[in-house]
Amino acid sequence: MSLPNREVSIGHPISNQEPRIELDLSVEEMEALKHLRSRTGKLSNKVEHMRIIFPV
């Protein structure tokens, strides 16, 4: 399954501010991303320390 390209905004970490990525995703894309993160989160400290912000 191929997902459409999305615009990604990456916040630069300043002092103690966490790195932040904001995505405009559909419900299906959110589920796919959460599944991917759960499979890759243990492999990379970068992923572990990243907060993913979902639209509400």
PDB file of C-alpha atoms in Angstrom:
ATOM      1  CA  MET A   1       0.000   0.000   0.000  1.00  0.00           C
ATOM      2  CA  SER A   2       1.378   3.384  -0.980  1.00  0.00           C
ATOM      3  CA  LEU A   3       0.611   6.401   1.164  1.00  0.00           C
ATOM      4  CA  PRO A   4       0.366   9.874  -0.366  1.00  0.00           C
ATOM      5  CA  ASN A   5       3.166  12.315   0.352  1.00  0.00           C
ATOM      6  CA  ARG A   6       2.572  14.481   3.413  1.00  0.00           C
ATOM      7  CA  GLU A   7       4.092  17.748   4.466  1.00  0.00           C
ATOM      8  CA  VAL A   8       6.103  17.277   7.649  1.00  0.00           C
ATOM      9  CA  SER A   9       7.054  20.042  10.049  1.00  0.00           C
ATOM     10  CA  ILE A  10      10.033  19.213  12.261  1.00  0.00           C
ATOM     11  CA  GLY A  11      10.642  21.376  15.312  1.00  0.00           C
ATOM     12  CA  HIS A  12      14.276  21.995  16.141  1.00  0.00           C
ATOM     13  CA  PRO A  13      15.139  21.082  19.752  1.00  0.00           C
ATOM     14  CA  ILE A  14      16.030  24.213  21.732  1.00  0.00           C
ATOM     15  CA  SER A  15      17.452  23.850  25.271  1.00  0.00           C
ATOM     16  CA  ASN A  16      15.161  21.327  26.998  1.00  0.00           C
ATOM     17  CA  GLN A  17      12.408  21.428  24.370  1.00  0.00           C
ATOM     18  CA  GLU A  18      11.696  18.015  22.868  1.00  0.00           C
ATOM     19  CA  PRO A  19      12.146  17.459  19.140  1.00  0.00           C
ATOM     20  CA  ARG A  20       8.679  17.506  17.623  1.00  0.00           C
ATOM     21  CA  ILE A  21       7.202  16.294  14.368  1.00  0.00           C
ATOM     22  CA  GLU A  22       3.690  17.351  13.422  1.00  0.00           C
ATOM     23  CA  LEU A  23       1.848  15.314  10.809  1.00  0.00           C
ATOM     24  CA  ASP A  24      -1.511  15.844   9.179  1.00  0.00           C
ATOM     25  CA  LEU A  25      -2.668  12.230   8.880  1.00  0.00           C
ATOM     26  CA  SER A  26      -5.818  10.278   8.259  1.00  0.00           C
ATOM     27  CA  VAL A  27      -6.946   7.691  10.815  1.00  0.00           C
ATOM     28  CA  GLU A  28      -5.553   4.869   8.655  1.00  0.00           C
ATOM     29  CA  GLU A  29      -2.191   6.618   8.373  1.00  0.00           C
ATOM     30  CA  MET A  30      -2.088   7.203  12.144  1.00  0.00           C
ATOM     31  CA  GLU A  31      -2.671   3.506  12.784  1.00  0.00           C
ATOM     32  CA  ALA A  32       0.031   2.553  10.264  1.00  0.00           C
ATOM     33  CA  LEU A  33       2.474   5.011  11.840  1.00  0.00           C
ATOM     34  CA  LYS A  34       1.754   3.788  15.375  1.00  0.00           C
ATOM     35  CA  HIS A  35       2.274   0.196  14.215  1.00  0.00           C
ATOM     36  CA  LEU A  36       5.541   1.143  12.511  1.00  0.00           C
ATOM     37  CA  ARG A  37       6.740   3.066  15.575  1.00  0.00           C
ATOM     38  CA  SER A  38       5.909   0.145  17.876  1.00  0.00           C
ATOM     39  CA  ARG A  39       8.056  -2.110  15.678  1.00  0.00           C
ATOM     40  CA  THR A  40      10.988   0.294  15.308  1.00  0.00           C
ATOM     41  CA  GLY A  41      10.922   2.224  18.588  1.00  0.00           C
ATOM     42  CA  LYS A  42      13.178  -0.202  20.415  1.00  0.00           C
ATOM     43  CA  LEU A  43      15.813  -0.015  17.677  1.00  0.00           C
ATOM     44  CA  SER A  44      16.462   3.726  17.715  1.00  0.00           C
ATOM     45  CA  ASN A  45      16.904   6.202  20.557  1.00  0.00           C
ATOM     46  CA  LYS A  46      15.849   8.937  18.154  1.00  0.00           C
ATOM     47  CA  VAL A  47      12.436   7.332  17.738  1.00  0.00           C
ATOM     48  CA  GLU A  48      12.106   6.716  21.485  1.00  0.00           C
ATOM     49  CA  HIS A  49      12.777  10.367  22.307  1.00  0.00           C
ATOM     50  CA  MET A  50      10.445  11.755  19.678  1.00  0.00           C
ATOM     51  CA  ARG A  51       6.908  12.796  20.536  1.00  0.00           C
ATOM     52  CA  ILE A  52       4.494  12.243  17.658  1.00  0.00           C
ATOM     53  CA  ILE A  53       1.646  14.756  17.724  1.00  0.00           C
ATOM     54  CA  PHE A  54      -1.585  13.577  16.149  1.00  0.00           C
ATOM     55  CA  PRO A  55      -4.479  15.820  15.156  1.00  0.00           C
ATOM     56  CA  VAL A  56      -7.529  15.509  17.429  1.00  0.00           C
TER      57      VAL A  56
END
